[in-house]
Coordinates of C-alpha atoms in Angstrom, one line a residue:
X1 CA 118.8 -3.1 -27.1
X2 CA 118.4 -5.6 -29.1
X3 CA 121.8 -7.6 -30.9
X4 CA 122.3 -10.4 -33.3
X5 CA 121.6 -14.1 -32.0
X6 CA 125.1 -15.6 -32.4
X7 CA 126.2 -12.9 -29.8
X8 CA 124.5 -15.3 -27.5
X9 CA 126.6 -18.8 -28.2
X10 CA 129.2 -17.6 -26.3
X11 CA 128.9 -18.6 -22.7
X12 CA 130.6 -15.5 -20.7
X13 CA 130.0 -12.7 -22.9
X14 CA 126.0 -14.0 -23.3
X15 CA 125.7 -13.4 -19.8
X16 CA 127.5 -10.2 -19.9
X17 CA 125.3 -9.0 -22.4
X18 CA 122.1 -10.2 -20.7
X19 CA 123.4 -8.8 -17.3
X20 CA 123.3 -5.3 -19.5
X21 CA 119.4 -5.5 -20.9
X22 CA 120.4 -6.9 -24.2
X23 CA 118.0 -9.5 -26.3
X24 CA 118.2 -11.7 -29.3
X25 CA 117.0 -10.4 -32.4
X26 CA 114.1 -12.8 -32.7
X27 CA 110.5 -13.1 -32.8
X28 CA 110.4 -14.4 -29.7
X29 CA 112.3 -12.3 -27.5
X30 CA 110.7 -9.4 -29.4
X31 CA 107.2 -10.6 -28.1
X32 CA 108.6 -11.1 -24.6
X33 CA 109.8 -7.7 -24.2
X34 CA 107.0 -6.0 -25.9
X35 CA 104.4 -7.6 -24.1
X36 CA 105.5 -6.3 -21.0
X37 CA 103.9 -2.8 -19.6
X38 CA 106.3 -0.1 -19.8
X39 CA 109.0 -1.6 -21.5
X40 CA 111.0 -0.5 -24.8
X41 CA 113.5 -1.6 -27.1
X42 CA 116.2 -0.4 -29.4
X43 CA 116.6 -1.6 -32.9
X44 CA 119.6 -0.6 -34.7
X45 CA 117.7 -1.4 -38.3
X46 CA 120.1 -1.4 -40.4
X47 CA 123.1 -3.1 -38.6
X48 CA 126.2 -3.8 -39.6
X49 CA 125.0 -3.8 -43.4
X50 CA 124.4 0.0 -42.4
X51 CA 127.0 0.6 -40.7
X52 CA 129.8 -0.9 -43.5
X53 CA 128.5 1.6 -46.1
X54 CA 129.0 4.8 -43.8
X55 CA 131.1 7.5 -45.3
X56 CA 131.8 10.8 -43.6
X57 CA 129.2 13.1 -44.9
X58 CA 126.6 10.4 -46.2
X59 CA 123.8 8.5 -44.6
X60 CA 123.0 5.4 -46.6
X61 CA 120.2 3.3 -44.6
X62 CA 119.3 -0.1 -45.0
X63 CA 115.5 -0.6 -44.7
X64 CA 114.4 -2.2 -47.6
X65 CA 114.3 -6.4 -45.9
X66 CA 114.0 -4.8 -42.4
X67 CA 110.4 -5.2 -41.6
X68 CA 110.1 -7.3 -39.1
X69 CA 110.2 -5.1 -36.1
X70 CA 107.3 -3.4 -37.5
X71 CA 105.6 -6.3 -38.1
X72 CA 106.2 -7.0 -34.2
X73 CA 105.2 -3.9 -32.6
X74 CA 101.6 -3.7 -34.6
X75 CA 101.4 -7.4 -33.2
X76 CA 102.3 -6.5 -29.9
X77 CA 100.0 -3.2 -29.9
X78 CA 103.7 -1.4 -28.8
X79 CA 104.8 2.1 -30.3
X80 CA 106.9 2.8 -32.6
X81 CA 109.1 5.7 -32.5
X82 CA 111.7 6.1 -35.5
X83 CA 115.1 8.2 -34.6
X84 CA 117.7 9.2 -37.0
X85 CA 120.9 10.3 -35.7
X86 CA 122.6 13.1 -37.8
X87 CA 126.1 13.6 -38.0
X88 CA 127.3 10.3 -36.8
X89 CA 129.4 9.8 -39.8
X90 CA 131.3 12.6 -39.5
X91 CA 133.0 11.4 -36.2

């Protein structure tokens, strides 16, 4: 999964969360993972800016300066497989 870069300047919690599979959100750490046989990631695209305009019974996504992670995965010759979860404002 991947998570914002400032969730790495804390010393304790940025190993918890790279004991746990978690990776920067850059271009870097995209490439690393990516070029790796066999291994995926998850990108939440629209983040926090998604998830602060949720409303029970309305999906509002934030895609439109979120392409980076495609840009990435044509680069890396990786797959791309989009999910959308249904419902998950309604919990």
């Amino acid at each position: 999964m991947v998570t914002l870069n400032q969730n790495f300047f804390i010393p304790f919690l940025r190993e918890v969360w790279l004991s746990l599979g978690l990776c920067s959100a850059d271009k870097k750490a995209f490439h690393n993972v990516l070029k790796k046989s066999g291994k995926a990631m998850l990108v939440v695209v629209g983040g926090a800016a998604e998830s602060l305009k949720s409303k029970p019974g309305h999906i509002e996504l934030v895609l439109s300066n979120r392409k980076g992670f495609v840009r990435q995965a044509l680069v890396s010759e990786a797959s791309l497989v989009p999910v959308l979860a249904f419902g998950e404002t309604d919990v």
